[in-house]
JSON list of C-alpha atoms in Angstrom, two decimals:
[
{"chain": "A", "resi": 1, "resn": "UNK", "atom": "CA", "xyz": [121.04, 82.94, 125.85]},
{"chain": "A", "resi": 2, "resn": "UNK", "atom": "CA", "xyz": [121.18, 79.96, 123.22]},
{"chain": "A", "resi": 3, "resn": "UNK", "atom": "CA", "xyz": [124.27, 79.87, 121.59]},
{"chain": "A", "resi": 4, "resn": "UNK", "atom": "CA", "xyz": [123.83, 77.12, 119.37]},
{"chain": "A", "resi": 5, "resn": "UNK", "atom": "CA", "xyz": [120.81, 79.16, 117.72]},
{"chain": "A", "resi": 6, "resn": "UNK", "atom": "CA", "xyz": [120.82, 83.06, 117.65]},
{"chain": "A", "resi": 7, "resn": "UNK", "atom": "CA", "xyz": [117.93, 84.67, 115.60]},
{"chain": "A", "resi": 8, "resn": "UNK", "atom": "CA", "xyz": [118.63, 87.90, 115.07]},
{"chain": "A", "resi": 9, "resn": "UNK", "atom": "CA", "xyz": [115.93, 89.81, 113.79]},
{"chain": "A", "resi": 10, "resn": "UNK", "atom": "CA", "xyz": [116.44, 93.13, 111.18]},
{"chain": "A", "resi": 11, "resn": "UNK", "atom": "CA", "xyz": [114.16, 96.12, 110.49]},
{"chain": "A", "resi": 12, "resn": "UNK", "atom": "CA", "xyz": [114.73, 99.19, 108.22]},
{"chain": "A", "resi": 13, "resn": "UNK", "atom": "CA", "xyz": [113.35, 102.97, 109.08]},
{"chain": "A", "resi": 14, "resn": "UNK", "atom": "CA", "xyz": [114.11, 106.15, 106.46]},
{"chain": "A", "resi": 15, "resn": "UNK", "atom": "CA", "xyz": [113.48, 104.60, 103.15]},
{"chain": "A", "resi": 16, "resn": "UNK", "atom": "CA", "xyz": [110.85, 107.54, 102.54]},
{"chain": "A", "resi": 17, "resn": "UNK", "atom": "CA", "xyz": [112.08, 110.46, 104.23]},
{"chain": "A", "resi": 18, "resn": "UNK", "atom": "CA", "xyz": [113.82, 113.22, 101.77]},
{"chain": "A", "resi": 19, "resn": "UNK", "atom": "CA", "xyz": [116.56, 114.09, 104.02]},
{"chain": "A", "resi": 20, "resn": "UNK", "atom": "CA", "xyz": [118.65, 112.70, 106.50]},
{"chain": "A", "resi": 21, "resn": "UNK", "atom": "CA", "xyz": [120.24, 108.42, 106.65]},
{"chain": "A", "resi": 22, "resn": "UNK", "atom": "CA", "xyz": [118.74, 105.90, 106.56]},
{"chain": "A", "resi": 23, "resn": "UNK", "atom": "CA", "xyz": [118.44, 103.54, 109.61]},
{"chain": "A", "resi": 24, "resn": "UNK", "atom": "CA", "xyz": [118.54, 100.13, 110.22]},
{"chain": "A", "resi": 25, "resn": "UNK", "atom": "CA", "xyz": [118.94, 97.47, 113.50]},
{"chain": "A", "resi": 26, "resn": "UNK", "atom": "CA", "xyz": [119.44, 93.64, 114.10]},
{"chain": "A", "resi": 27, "resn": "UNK", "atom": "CA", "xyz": [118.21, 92.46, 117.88]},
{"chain": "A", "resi": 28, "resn": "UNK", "atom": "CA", "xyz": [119.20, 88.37, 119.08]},
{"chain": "A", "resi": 29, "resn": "UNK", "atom": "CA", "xyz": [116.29, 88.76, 121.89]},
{"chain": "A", "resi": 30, "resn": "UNK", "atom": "CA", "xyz": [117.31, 86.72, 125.08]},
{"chain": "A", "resi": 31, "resn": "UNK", "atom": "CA", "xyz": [114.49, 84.43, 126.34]},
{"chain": "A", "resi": 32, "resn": "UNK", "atom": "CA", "xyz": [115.37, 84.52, 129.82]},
{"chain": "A", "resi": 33, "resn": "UNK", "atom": "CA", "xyz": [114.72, 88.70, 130.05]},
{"chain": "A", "resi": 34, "resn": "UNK", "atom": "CA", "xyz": [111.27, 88.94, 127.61]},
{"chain": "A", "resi": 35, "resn": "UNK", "atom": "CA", "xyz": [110.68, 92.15, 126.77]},
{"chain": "A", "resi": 36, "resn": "UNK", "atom": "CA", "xyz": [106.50, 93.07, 127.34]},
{"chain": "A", "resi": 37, "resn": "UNK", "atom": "CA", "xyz": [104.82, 95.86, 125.03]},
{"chain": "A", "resi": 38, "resn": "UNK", "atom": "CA", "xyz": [107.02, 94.96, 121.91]},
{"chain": "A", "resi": 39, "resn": "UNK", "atom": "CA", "xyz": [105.04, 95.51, 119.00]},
{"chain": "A", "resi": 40, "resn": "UNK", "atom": "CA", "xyz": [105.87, 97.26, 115.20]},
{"chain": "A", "resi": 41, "resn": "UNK", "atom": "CA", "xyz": [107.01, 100.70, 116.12]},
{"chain": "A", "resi": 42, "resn": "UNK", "atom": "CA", "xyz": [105.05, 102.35, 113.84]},
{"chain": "A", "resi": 43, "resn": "UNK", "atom": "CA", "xyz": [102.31, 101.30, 116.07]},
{"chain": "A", "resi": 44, "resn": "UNK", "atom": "CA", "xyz": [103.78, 102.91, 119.25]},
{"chain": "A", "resi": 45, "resn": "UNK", "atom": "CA", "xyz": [103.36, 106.19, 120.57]},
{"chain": "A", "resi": 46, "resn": "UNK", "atom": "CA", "xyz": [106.53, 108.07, 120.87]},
{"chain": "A", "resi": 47, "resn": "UNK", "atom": "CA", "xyz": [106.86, 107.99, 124.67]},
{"chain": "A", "resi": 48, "resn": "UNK", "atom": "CA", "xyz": [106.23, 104.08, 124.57]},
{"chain": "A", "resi": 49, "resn": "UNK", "atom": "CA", "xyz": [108.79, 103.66, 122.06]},
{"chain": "A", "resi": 50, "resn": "UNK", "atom": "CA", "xyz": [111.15, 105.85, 124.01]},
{"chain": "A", "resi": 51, "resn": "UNK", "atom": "CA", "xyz": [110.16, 103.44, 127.23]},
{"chain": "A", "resi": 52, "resn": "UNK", "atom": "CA", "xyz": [111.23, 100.41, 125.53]},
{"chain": "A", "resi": 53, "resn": "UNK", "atom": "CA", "xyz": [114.34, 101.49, 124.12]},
{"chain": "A", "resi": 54, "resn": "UNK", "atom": "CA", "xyz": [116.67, 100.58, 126.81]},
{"chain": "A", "resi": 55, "resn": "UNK", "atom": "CA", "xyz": [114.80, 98.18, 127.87]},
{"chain": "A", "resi": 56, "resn": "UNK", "atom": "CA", "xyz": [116.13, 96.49, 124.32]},
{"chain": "A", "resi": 57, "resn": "UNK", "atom": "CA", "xyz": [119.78, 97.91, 124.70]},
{"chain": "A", "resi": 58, "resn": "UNK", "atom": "CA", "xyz": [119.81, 96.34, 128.04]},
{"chain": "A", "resi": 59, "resn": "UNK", "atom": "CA", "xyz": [118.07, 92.79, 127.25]},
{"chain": "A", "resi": 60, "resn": "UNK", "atom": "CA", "xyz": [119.33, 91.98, 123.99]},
{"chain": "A", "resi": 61, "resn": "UNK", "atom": "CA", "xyz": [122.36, 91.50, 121.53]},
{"chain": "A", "resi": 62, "resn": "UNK", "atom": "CA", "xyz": [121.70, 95.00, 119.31]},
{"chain": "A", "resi": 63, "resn": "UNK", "atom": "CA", "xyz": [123.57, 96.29, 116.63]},
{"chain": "A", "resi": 64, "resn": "UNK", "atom": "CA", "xyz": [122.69, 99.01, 114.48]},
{"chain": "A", "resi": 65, "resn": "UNK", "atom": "CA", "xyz": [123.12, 100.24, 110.77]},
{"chain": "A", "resi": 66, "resn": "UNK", "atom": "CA", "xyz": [123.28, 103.68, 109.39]},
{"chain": "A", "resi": 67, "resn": "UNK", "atom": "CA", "xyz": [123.88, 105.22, 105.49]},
{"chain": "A", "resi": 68, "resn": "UNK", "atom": "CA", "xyz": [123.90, 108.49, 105.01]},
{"chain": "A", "resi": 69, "resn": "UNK", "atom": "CA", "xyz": [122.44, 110.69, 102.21]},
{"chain": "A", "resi": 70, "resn": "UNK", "atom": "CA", "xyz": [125.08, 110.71, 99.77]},
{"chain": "A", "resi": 71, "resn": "UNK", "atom": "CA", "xyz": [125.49, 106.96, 100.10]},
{"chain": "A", "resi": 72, "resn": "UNK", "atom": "CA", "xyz": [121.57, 106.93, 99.35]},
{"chain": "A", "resi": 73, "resn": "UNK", "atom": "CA", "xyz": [122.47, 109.25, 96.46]},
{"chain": "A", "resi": 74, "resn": "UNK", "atom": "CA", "xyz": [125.00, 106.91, 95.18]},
{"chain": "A", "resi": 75, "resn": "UNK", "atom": "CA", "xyz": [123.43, 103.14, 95.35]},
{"chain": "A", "resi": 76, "resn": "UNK", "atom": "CA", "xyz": [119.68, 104.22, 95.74]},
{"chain": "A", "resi": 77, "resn": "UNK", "atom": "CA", "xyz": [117.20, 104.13, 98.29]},
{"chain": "A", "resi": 78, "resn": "UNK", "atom": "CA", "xyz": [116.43, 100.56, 98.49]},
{"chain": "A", "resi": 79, "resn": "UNK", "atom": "CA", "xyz": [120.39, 99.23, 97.96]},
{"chain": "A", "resi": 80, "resn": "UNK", "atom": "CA", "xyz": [120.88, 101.78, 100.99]},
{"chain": "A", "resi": 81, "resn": "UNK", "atom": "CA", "xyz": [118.25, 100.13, 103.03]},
{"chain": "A", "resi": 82, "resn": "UNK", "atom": "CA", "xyz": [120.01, 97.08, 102.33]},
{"chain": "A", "resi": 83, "resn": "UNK", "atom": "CA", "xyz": [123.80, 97.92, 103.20]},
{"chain": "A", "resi": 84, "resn": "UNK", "atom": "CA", "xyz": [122.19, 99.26, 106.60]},
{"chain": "A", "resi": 85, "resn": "UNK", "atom": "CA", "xyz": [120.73, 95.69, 107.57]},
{"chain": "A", "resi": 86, "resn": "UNK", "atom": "CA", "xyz": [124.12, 94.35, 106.70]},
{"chain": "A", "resi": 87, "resn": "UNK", "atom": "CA", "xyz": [125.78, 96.95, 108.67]},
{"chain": "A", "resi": 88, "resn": "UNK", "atom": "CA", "xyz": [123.34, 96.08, 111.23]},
{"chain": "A", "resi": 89, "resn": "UNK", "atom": "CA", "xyz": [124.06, 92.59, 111.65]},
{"chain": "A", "resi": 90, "resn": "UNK", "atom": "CA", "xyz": [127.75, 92.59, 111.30]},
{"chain": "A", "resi": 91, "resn": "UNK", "atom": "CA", "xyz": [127.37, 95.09, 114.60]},
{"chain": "A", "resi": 92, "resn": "UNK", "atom": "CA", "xyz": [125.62, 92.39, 116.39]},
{"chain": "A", "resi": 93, "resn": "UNK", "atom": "CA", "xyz": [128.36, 91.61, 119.67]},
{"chain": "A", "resi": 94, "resn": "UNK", "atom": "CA", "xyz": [127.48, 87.74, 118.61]},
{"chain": "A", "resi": 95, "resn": "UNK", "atom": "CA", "xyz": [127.23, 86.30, 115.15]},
{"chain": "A", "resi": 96, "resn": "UNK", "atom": "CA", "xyz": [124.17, 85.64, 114.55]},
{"chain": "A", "resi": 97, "resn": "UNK", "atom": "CA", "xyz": [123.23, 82.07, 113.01]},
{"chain": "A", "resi": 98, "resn": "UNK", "atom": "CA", "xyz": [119.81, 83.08, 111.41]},
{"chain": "A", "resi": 99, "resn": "UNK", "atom": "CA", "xyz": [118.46, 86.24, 110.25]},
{"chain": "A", "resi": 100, "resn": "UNK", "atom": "CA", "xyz": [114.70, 87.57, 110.09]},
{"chain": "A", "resi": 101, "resn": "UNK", "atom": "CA", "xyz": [114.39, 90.68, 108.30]},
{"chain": "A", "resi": 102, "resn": "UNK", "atom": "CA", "xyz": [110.93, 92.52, 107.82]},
{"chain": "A", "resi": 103, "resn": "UNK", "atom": "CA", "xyz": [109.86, 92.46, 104.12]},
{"chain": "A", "resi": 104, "resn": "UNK", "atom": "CA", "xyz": [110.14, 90.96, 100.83]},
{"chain": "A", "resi": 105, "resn": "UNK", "atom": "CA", "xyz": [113.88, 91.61, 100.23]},
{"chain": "A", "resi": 106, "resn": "UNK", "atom": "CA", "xyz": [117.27, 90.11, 101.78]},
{"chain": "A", "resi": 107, "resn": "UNK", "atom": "CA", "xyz": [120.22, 91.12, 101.83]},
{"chain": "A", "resi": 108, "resn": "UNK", "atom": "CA", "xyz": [123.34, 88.88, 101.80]},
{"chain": "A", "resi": 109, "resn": "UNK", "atom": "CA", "xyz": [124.39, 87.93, 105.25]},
{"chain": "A", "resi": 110, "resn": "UNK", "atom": "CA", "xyz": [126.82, 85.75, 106.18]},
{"chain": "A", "resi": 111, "resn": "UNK", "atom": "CA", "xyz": [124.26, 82.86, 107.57]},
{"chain": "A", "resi": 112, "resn": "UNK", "atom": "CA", "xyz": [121.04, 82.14, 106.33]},
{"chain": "A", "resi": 113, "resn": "UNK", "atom": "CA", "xyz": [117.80, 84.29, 106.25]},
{"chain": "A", "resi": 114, "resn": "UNK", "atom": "CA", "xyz": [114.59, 84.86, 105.30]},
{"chain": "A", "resi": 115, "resn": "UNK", "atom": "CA", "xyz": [112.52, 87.74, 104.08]},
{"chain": "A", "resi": 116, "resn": "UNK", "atom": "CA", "xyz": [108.91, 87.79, 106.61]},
{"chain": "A", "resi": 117, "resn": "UNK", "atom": "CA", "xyz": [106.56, 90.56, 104.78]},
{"chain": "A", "resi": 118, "resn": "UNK", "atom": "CA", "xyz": [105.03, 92.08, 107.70]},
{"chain": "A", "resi": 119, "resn": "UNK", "atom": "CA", "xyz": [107.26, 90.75, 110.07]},
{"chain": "A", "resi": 120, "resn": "UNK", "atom": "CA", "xyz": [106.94, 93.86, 112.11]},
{"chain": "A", "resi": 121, "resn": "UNK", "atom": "CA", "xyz": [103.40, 92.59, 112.87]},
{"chain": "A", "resi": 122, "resn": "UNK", "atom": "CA", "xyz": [104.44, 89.00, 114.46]},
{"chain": "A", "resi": 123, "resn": "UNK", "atom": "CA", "xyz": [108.19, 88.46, 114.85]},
{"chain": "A", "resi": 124, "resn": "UNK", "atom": "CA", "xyz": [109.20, 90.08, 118.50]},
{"chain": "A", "resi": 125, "resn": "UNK", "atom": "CA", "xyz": [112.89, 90.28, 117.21]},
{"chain": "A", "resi": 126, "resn": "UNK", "atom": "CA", "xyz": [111.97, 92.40, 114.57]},
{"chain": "A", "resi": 127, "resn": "UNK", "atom": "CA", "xyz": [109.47, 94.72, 116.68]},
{"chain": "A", "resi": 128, "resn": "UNK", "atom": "CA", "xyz": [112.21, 95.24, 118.76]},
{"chain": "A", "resi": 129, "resn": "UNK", "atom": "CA", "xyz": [114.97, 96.07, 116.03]},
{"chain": "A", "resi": 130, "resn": "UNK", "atom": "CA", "xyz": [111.93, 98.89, 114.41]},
{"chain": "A", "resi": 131, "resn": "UNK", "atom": "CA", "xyz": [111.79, 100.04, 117.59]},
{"chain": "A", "resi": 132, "resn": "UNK", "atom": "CA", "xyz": [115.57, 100.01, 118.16]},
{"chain": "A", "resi": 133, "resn": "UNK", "atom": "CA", "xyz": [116.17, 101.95, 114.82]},
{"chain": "A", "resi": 134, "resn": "UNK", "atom": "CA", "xyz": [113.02, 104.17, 114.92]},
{"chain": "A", "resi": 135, "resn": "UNK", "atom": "CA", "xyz": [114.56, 105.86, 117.86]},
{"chain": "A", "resi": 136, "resn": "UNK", "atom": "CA", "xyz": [117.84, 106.43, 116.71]},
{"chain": "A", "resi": 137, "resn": "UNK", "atom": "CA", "xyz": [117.08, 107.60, 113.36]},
{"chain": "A", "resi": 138, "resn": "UNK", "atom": "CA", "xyz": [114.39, 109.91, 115.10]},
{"chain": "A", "resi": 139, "resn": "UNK", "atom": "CA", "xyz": [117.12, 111.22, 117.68]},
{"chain": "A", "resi": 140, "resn": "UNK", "atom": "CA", "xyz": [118.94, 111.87, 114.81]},
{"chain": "A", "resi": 141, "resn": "UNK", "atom": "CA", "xyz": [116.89, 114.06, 112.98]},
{"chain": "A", "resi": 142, "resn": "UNK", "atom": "CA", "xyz": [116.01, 115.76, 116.46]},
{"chain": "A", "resi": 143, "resn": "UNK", "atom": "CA", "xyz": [119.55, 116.71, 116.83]},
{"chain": "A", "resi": 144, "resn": "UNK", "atom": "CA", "xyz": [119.82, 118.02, 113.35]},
{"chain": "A", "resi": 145, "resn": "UNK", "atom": "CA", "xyz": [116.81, 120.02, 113.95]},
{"chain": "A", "resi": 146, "resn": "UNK", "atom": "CA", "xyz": [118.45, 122.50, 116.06]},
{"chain": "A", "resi": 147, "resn": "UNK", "atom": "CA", "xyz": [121.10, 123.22, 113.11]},
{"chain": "A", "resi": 148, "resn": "UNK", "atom": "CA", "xyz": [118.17, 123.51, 110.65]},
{"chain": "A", "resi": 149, "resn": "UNK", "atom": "CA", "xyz": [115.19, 124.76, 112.07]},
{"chain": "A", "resi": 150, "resn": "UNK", "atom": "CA", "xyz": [113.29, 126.10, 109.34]},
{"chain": "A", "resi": 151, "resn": "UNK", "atom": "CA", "xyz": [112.51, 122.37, 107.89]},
{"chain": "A", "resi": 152, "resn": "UNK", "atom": "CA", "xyz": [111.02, 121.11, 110.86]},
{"chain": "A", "resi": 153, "resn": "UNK", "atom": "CA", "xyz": [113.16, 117.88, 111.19]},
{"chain": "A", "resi": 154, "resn": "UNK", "atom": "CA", "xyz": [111.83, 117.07, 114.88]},
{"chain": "A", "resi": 155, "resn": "UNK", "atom": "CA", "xyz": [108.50, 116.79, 114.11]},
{"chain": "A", "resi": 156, "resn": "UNK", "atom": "CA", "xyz": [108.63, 115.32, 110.45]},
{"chain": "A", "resi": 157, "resn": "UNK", "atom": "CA", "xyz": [112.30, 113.57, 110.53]},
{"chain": "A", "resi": 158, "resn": "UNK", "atom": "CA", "xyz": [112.47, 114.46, 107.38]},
{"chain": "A", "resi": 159, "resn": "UNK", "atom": "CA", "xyz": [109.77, 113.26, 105.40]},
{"chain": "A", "resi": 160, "resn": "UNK", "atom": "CA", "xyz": [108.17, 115.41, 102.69]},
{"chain": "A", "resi": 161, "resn": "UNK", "atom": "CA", "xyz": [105.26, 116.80, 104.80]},
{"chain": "A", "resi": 162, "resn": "UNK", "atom": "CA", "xyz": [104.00, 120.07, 103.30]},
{"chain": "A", "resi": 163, "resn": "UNK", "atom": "CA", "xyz": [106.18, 122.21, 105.80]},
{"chain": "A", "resi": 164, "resn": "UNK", "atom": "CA", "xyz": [109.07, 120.31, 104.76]},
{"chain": "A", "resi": 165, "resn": "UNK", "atom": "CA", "xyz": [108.53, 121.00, 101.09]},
{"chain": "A", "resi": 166, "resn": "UNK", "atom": "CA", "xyz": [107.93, 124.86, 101.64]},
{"chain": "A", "resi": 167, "resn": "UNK", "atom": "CA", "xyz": [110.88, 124.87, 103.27]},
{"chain": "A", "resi": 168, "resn": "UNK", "atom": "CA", "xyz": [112.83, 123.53, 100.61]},
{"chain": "A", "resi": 169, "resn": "UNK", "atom": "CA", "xyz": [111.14, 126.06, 98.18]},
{"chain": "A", "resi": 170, "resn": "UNK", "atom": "CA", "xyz": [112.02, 128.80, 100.70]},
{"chain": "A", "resi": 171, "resn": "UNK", "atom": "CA", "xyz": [115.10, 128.29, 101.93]},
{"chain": "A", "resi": 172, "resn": "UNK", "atom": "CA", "xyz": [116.84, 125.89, 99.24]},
{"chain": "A", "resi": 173, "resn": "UNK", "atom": "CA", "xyz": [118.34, 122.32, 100.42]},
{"chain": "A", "resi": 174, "resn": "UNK", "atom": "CA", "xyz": [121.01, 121.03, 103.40]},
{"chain": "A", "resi": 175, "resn": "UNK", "atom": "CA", "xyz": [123.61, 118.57, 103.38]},
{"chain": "A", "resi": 176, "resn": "UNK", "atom": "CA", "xyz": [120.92, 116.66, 104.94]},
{"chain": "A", "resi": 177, "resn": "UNK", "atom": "CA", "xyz": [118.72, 116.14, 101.67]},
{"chain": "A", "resi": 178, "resn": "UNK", "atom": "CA", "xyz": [118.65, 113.50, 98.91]},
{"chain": "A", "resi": 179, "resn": "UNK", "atom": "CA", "xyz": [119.34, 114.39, 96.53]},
{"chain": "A", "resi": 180, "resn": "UNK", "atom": "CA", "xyz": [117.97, 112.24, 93.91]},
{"chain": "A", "resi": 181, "resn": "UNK", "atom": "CA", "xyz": [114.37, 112.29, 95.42]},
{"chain": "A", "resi": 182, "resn": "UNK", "atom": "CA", "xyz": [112.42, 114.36, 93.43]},
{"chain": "A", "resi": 183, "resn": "UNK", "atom": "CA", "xyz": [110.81, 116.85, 95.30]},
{"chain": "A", "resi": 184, "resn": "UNK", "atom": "CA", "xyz": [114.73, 117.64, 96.65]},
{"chain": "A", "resi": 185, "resn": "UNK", "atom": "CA", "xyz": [115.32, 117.39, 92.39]},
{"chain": "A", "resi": 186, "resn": "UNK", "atom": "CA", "xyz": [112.16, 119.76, 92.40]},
{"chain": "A", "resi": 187, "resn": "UNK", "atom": "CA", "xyz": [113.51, 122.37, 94.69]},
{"chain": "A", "resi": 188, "resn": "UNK", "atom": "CA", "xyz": [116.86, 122.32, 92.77]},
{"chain": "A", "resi": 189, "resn": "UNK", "atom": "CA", "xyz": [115.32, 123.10, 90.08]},
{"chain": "A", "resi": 190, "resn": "UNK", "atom": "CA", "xyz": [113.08, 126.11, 90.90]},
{"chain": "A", "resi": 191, "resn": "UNK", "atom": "CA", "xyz": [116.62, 127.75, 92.49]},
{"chain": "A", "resi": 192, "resn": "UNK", "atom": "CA", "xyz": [117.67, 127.37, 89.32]},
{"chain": "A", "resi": 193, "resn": "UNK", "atom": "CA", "xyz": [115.48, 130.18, 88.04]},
{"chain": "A", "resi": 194, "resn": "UNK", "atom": "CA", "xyz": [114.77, 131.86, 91.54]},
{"chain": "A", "resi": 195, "resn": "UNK", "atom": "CA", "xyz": [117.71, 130.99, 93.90]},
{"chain": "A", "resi": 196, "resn": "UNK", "atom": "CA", "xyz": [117.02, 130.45, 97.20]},
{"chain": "A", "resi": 197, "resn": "UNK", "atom": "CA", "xyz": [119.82, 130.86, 100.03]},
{"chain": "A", "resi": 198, "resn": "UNK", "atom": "CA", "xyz": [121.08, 127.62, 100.79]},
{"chain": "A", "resi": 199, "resn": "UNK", "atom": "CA", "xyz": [121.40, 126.20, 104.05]},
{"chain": "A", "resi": 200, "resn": "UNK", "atom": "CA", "xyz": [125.10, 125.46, 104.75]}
]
């Protein structure tokens, strides 16, 4: 691998989910092991992404970033998003000497970077880190699933699909949720007049 330039690239996945962190991975790919079938993960089936996930722990420099949803509650969605790429990259086994991350916004790192808007569509680096922190987050909201399943957190991970939302009308909220999303605010709410049992 090329020490005297390491390109680490960053992706982000959980910005619109209403429970559950937020997730977010740096990857330093090594041109002497390419990785084939990398591509933005929201592109990939599940089993393909599942394929190429250790292919990526095993070829690359990874690190990974994770906030959780009080920490979301706290700085906001997007300032969330943001600690978890720094997290991400100060993970990385190397230091990194550049920094790609997919979107508009960067965070500060402590090298340059560069904000690519759909950098998930072109940048192999940062198809790999979607990919990287796809997985994860969605592992994680598999294993919470079988604490909670009345919300349906292995199929939807958490985002405000209309099972999800009846859920939080029936059954009231979980550590999991976020609070200051507004469906979450919404369901808060209508306990207030008719509560709900809430899921401890």
């Amino acid at each position: 691998m090329d020490k005297l330039r390491l390109i680490a690239g960053v992706d982000e996945v959980g910005r619109g989910p209403l429970a559950g962190p937020v997730v977010a991975a740096a990857v330093i790919l090594d041109p002497s092991k390419p990785i084939e079938g990398l591509a933005d993960s929201k592109k990939l089936s599940e089993k393909k992404r599942e394929a190429l996930m250790p292919l990526i722990i095993e070829n690359t420099r990874w690190g990974l970033g994770i906030v959780d949803e009080r920490k979301i509650d706290e700085v906001n969605i997007l300032n969330a998003s943001l600690l978890a790429m720094q997290q991400a990259v100060a993970e990385l086994e190397v230091t990194a000497d550049h920094v790609l991350v997919d979107g508009h916004i960067c965070p500060e790192f402590p090298c340059t970077a560069e904000a690519i808007i759909k950098g998930d569509d072109s940048v192999p680096a940062i198809q790999a880190a979607s990919i990287l922190a796809k997985v994860t987050r969605d592992n994680i909201m598999c294993f919470f699933d079988l604490k909670y399943p009345e919300y349906g957190f292995a199929k939807n991970k958490g985002y405000p699909t209309q099972q999800h939302r009846l859920a939080l009308l029936e059954h009231g909220i979980t550590p999991l949720h976020r609070l200051s999303f507004k469906p979450v605010q919404d369901a808060l709410n209508r306990a207030a007049v008719d509560p709900p049992e809430t899921v401890q």
